[in-house]
XYZ file of C-alpha atoms in Angstrom:
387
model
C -42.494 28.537 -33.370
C -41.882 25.755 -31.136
C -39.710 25.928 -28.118
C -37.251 23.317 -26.859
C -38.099 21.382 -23.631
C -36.278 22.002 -20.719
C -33.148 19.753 -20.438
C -34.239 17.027 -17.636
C -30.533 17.348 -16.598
C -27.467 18.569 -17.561
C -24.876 16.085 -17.151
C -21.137 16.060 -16.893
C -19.159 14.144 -19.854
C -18.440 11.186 -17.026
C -21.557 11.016 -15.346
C -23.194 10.526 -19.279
C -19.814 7.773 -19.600
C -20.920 5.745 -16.074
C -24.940 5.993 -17.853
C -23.492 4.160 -20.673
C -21.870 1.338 -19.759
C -24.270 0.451 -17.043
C -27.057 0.621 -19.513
C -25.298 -1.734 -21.714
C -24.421 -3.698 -19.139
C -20.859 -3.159 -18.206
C -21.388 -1.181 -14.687
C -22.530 -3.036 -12.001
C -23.151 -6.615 -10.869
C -23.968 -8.867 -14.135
C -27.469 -10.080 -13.667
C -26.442 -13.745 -13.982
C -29.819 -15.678 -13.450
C -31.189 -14.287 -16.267
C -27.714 -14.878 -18.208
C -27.830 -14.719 -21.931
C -31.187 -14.361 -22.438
C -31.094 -11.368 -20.358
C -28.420 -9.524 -21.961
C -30.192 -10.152 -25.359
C -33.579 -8.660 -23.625
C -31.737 -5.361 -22.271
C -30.022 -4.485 -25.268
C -32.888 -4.893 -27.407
C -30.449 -6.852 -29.972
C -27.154 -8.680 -30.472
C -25.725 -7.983 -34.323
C -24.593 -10.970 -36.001
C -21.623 -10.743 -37.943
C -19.758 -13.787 -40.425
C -16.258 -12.850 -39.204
C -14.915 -15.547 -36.292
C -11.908 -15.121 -35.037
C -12.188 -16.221 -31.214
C -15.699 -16.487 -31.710
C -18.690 -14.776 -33.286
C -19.586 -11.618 -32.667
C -22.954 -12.419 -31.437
C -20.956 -14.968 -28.977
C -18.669 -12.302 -27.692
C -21.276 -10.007 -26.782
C -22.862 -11.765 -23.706
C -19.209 -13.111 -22.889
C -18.178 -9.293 -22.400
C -20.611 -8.853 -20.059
C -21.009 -11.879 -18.053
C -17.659 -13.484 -18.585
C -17.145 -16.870 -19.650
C -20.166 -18.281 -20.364
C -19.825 -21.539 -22.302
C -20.468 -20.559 -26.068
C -23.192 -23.770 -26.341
C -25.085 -21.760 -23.997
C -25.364 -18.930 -25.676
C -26.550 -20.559 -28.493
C -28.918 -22.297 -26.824
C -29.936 -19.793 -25.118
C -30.731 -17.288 -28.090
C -32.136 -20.188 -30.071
C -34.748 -22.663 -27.784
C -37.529 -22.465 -26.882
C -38.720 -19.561 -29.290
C -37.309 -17.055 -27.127
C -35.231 -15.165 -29.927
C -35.731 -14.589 -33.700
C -33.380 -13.016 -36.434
C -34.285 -10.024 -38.615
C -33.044 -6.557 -39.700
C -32.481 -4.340 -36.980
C -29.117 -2.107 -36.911
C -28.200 -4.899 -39.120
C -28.819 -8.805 -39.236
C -29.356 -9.269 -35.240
C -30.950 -11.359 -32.848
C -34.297 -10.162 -31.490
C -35.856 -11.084 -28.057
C -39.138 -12.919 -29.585
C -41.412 -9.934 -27.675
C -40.104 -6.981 -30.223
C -41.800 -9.165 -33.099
C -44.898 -6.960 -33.237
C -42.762 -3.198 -32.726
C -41.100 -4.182 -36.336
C -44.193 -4.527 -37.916
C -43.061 -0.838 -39.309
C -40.486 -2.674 -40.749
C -42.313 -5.640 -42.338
C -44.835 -3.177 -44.161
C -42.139 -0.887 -45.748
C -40.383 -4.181 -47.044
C -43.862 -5.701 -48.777
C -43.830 -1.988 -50.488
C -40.605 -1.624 -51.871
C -38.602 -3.569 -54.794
C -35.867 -6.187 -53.190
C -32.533 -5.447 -54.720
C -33.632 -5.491 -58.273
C -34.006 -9.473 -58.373
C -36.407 -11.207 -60.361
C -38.734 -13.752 -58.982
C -40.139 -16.534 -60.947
C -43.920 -17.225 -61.156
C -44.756 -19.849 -58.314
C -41.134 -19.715 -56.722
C -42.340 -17.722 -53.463
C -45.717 -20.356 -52.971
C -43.447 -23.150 -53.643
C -41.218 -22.433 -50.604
C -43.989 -21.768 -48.453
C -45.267 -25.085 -49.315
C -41.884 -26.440 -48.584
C -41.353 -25.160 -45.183
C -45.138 -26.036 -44.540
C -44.674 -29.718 -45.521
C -41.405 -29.964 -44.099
C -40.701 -27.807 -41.117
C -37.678 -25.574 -40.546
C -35.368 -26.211 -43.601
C -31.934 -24.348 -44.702
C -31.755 -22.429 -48.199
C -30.281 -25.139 -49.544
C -32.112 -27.644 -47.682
C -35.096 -25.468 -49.934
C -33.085 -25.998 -53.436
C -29.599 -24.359 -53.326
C -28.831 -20.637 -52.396
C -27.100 -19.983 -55.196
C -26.758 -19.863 -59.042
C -23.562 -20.173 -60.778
C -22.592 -16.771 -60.744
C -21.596 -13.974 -58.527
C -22.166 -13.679 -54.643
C -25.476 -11.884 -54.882
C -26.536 -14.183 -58.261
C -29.113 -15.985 -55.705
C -31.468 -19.066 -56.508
C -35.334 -18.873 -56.945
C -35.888 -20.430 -53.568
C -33.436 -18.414 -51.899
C -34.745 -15.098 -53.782
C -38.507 -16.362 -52.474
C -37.238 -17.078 -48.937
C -35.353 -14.035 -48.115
C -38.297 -12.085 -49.302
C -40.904 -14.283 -47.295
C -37.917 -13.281 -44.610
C -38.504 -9.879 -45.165
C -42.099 -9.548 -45.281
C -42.909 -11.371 -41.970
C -44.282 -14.613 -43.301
C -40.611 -16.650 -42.599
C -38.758 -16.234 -39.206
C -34.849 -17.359 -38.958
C -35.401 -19.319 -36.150
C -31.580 -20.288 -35.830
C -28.034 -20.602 -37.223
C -27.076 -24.033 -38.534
C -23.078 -24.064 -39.412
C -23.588 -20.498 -40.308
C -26.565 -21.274 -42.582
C -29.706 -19.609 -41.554
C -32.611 -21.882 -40.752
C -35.879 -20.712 -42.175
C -39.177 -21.372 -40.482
C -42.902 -20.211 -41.215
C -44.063 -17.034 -38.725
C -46.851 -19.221 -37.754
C -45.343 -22.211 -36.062
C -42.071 -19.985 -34.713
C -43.821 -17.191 -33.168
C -46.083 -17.585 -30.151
C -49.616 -16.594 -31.204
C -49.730 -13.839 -28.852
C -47.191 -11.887 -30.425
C -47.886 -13.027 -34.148
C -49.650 -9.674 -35.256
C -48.765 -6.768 -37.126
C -51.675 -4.570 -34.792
C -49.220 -1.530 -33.829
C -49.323 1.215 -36.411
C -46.230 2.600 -37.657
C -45.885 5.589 -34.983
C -46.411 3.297 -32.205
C -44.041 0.421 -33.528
C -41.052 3.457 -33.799
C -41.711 4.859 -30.465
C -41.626 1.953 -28.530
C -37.649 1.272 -30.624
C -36.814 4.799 -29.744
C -37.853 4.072 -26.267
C -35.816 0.657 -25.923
C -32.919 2.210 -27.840
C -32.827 5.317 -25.107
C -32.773 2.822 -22.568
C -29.702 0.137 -24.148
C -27.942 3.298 -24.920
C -29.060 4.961 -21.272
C -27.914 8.406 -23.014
C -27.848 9.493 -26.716
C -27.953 11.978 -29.110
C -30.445 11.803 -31.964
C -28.020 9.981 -34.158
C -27.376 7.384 -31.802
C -30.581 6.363 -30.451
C -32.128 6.453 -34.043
C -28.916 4.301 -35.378
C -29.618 1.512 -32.806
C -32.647 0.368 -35.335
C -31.794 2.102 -37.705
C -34.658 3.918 -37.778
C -34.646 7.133 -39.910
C -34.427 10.616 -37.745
C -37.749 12.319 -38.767
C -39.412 9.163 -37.812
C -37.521 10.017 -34.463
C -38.543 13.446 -34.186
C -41.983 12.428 -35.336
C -41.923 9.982 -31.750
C -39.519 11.139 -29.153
C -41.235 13.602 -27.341
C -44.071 10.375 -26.674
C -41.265 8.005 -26.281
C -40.425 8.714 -22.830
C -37.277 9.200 -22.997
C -36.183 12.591 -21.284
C -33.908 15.964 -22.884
C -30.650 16.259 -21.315
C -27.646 18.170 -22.213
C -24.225 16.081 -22.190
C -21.109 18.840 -21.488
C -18.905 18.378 -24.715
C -21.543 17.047 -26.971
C -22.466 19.790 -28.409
C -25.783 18.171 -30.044
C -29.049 17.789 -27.810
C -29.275 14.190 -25.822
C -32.099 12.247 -24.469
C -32.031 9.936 -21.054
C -34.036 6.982 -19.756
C -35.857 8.584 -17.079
C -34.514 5.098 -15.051
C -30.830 5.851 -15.381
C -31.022 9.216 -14.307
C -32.477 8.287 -11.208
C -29.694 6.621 -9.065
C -26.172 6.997 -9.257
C -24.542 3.955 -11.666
C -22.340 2.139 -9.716
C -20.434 -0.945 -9.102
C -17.533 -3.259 -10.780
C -16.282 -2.795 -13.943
C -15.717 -5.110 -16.417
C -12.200 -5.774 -18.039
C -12.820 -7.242 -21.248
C -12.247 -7.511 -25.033
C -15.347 -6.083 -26.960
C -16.405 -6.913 -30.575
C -16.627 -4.450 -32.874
C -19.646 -5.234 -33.624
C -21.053 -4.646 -29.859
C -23.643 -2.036 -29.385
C -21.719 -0.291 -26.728
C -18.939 0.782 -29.495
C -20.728 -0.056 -32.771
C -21.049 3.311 -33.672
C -18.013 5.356 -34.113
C -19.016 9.391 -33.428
C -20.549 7.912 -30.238
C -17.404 5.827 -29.419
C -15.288 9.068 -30.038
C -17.584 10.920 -27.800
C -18.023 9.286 -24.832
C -14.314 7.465 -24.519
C -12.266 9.838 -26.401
C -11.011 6.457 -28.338
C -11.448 6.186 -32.487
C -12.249 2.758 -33.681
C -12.875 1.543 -37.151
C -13.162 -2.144 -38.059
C -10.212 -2.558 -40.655
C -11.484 -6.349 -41.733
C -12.247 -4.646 -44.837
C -9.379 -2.665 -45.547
C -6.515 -3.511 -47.623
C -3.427 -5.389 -45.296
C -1.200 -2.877 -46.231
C -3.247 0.280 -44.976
C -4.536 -1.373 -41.675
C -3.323 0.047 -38.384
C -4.701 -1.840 -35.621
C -5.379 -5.554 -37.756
C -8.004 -7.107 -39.265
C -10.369 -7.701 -36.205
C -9.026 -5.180 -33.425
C -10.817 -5.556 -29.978
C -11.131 -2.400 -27.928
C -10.325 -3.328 -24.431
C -12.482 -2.104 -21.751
C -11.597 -1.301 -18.064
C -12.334 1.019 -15.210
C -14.722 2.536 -17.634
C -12.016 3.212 -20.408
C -10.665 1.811 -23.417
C -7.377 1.474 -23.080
C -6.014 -0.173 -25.931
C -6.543 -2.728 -28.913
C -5.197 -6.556 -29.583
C -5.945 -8.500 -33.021
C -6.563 -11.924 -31.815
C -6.144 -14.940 -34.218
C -6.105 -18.783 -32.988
C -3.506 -21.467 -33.625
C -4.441 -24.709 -32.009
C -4.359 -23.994 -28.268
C -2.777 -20.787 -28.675
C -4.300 -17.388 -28.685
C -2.208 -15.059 -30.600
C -1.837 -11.385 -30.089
C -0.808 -10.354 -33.947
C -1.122 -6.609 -32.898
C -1.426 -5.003 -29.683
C -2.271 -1.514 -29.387
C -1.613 0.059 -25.345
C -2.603 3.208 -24.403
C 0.036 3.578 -21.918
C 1.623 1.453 -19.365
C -1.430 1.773 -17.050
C -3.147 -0.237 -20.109
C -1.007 -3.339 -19.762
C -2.213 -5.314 -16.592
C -5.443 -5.065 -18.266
C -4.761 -5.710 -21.656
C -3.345 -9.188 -20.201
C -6.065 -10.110 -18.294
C -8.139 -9.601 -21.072
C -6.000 -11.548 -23.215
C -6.003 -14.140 -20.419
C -9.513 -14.758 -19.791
C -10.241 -15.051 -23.326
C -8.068 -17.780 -24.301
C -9.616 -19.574 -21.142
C -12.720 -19.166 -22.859
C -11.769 -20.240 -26.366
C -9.915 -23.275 -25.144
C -6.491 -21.882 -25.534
C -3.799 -22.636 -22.763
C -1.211 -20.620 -24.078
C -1.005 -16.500 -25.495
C 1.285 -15.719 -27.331
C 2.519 -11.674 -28.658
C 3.320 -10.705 -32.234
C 3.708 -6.636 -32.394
C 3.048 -4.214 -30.171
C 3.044 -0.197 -30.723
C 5.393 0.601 -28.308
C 8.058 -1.531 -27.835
C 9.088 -0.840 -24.846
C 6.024 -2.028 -23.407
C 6.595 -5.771 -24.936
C 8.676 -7.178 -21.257
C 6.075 -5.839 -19.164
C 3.133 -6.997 -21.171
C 5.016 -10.689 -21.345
C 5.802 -10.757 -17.670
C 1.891 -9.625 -16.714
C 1.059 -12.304 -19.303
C 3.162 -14.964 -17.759
């Protein structure tokens, strides 16, 4: 029988809370020399999402963290200089180009398994090789249309070819083009130093597990395993090498792991007050959310009108640590617009409207404007900290 290893540390519910959000970048001076491209490298990822309300999801991620950050940076800065690629991570994300060869895992379960149960036609996958070869980085339908005439997933030959060239490692995204991924071969996009599939599957999970532990800072199984989706007996099969350290969280009632790093000194520091995606890593995943802030959080985009709560794409606001509240954010022209906000309390509203505030600044709104709030007799204080 095996035994447990000693818990590292046993940690209070807030000490695990301040590990957190320093970790992922939300305790402590921003490190803003290294800007976007260093958010993107300590998180490991940034999850791309279609939905755009004030801006992309992969957009509002650095801007939570280093503030307002003009959004042609970010893009340029995820997508020159082949410093970031995109592929399937906890879902369609940006990747710092150096975690190319730890999803080599990845790459080999993909050339082993069927893809969705479409058919490829004889030659189709050469001929868009041969394309991109001839041609350099094209779009889908720059490569012959992404789609036939029917339904969403009814895709075209060259888009069937490409996403599995995607898949298998011989393609990279190399960049977004009006939402349209941009396709490139491995061999050109990646530098040839990290252009290998060398690390054996154990190795490739362990060193995820060991860059999720340290994004995350403190997790359970579950959520260091979700953060690349990587299955939890390949977890179990790796932790113990990983380096990550046992811990025990008070409330979590499920064993936890620590970077050894963020353990060692006290977090400290600012906070941020911001609106967060909820596609962000810090809240992405909702027993972990409920855990360490006390605060449920679904994204309701895809639930019908009439049973939504909070609206279609409700931000969590973050401050001192907490989320305190929620606000639906739509443009109209120059005019944010608050269709639903969701307080906490009346400790929640000075930073609800900052955050409201700033990010208008950022979008190129000069004006914010309320439609609903939960508690009504919040509205003239939330309007006069607005104002």
């Amino acid at each position: 029988m095996t035994t447990a290893p000693r818990p590292a540390a046993e940690l209070s519910a807030d000490e695990a809370r301040r590990i957190a959000l320093r970790a992922q970048g939300f305790l402590g001076a921003p490190d803003r020399r290294a800007g976007v491209r260093g958010v993107l490298r300590s998180l490991g990822q940034v999850q791309l999402d279609t939905i755009s309300v004030l801006a992309r999801s992969h957009e509002l991620i650095p801007y939570a963290r280093l503030g307002a950050v003009g959004r042609p940076t970010v893009e340029k800065a995820y997508w020159s200089e082949a410093h970031a690629f995109e592929y399937w991570s906890h879902a369609a994300c940006v990747l710092p180009v150096e975690e190319w060869p730890h999803f080599a895992f990845r790459r080999r379960a993909y050339r082993d398994r069927p893809h969705w149960g479409h058919e490829l036609s004889a030659g189709a996958y050469d001929k868009v090789i041969d394309q991109l070869r001839d041609q350099g980085p094209l779009t889908a339908t720059e490569l012959g249309g992404a789609k036939n005439k029917g339904e969403w997933w009814d895709w075209s030959d060259s888009k069937i070819a490409v996403e599995r060239a995607l898949m298998y490692g011989e393609v990279v995204v190399t960049e977004r083009r009006g939402w349209k991924r941009v396709y490139d071969l491995a061999e050109r996009a990646i530098p040839q130093d990290l252009l290998h599939d060398d690390l054996d599957d154990t190795e490739c999970v362990r060193r995820l597990v060991r860059q999720a532990g340290e994004a995350l800072g403190v997790g359970t199984r579950a959520d260091i395993a979700d953060y690349h989706r990587i299955k939890a007996e390949q977890f179990d099969a790796v932790v113990e090498a990983s380096g990550l350290v046992p811990v025990t969280v008070a409330g979590w009632g499920k064993p936890a792991w620590a970077d050894p790093a963020a353990l060692a000194t006290e977090p400290r520091g600012r906070h941020r007050t911001t609106l967060l995606s909820p596609f962000d890593s810090l809240i992405w995943e909702r027993p972990r959310t409920e855990r360490i802030f006390g605060f449920t959080h679904r994204l309701e985009a895809y639930v019908p009108k009439q049973k939504r709560i909070h609206g279609y794409f409700a931000m969590p606001v973050l401050a001192g640590g907490r989320l305190v509240g929620r606000v639906d954010p739509a443009r109209e022209g120059r005019t944010l617009v608050a269709k639903q906000v969701s307080l906490d309390g009346p400790k929640a509203v000075p930073a609800v409207a900052k955050a409201l505030r700033e990010a208008a600044e950022w979008v190129g709104c000069d004006a914010v404007t309320v439609e609903r709030v939960d508690r009504p007799e919040l509205v003239p204080d939330l309007l006069k900290a607005l104002a």
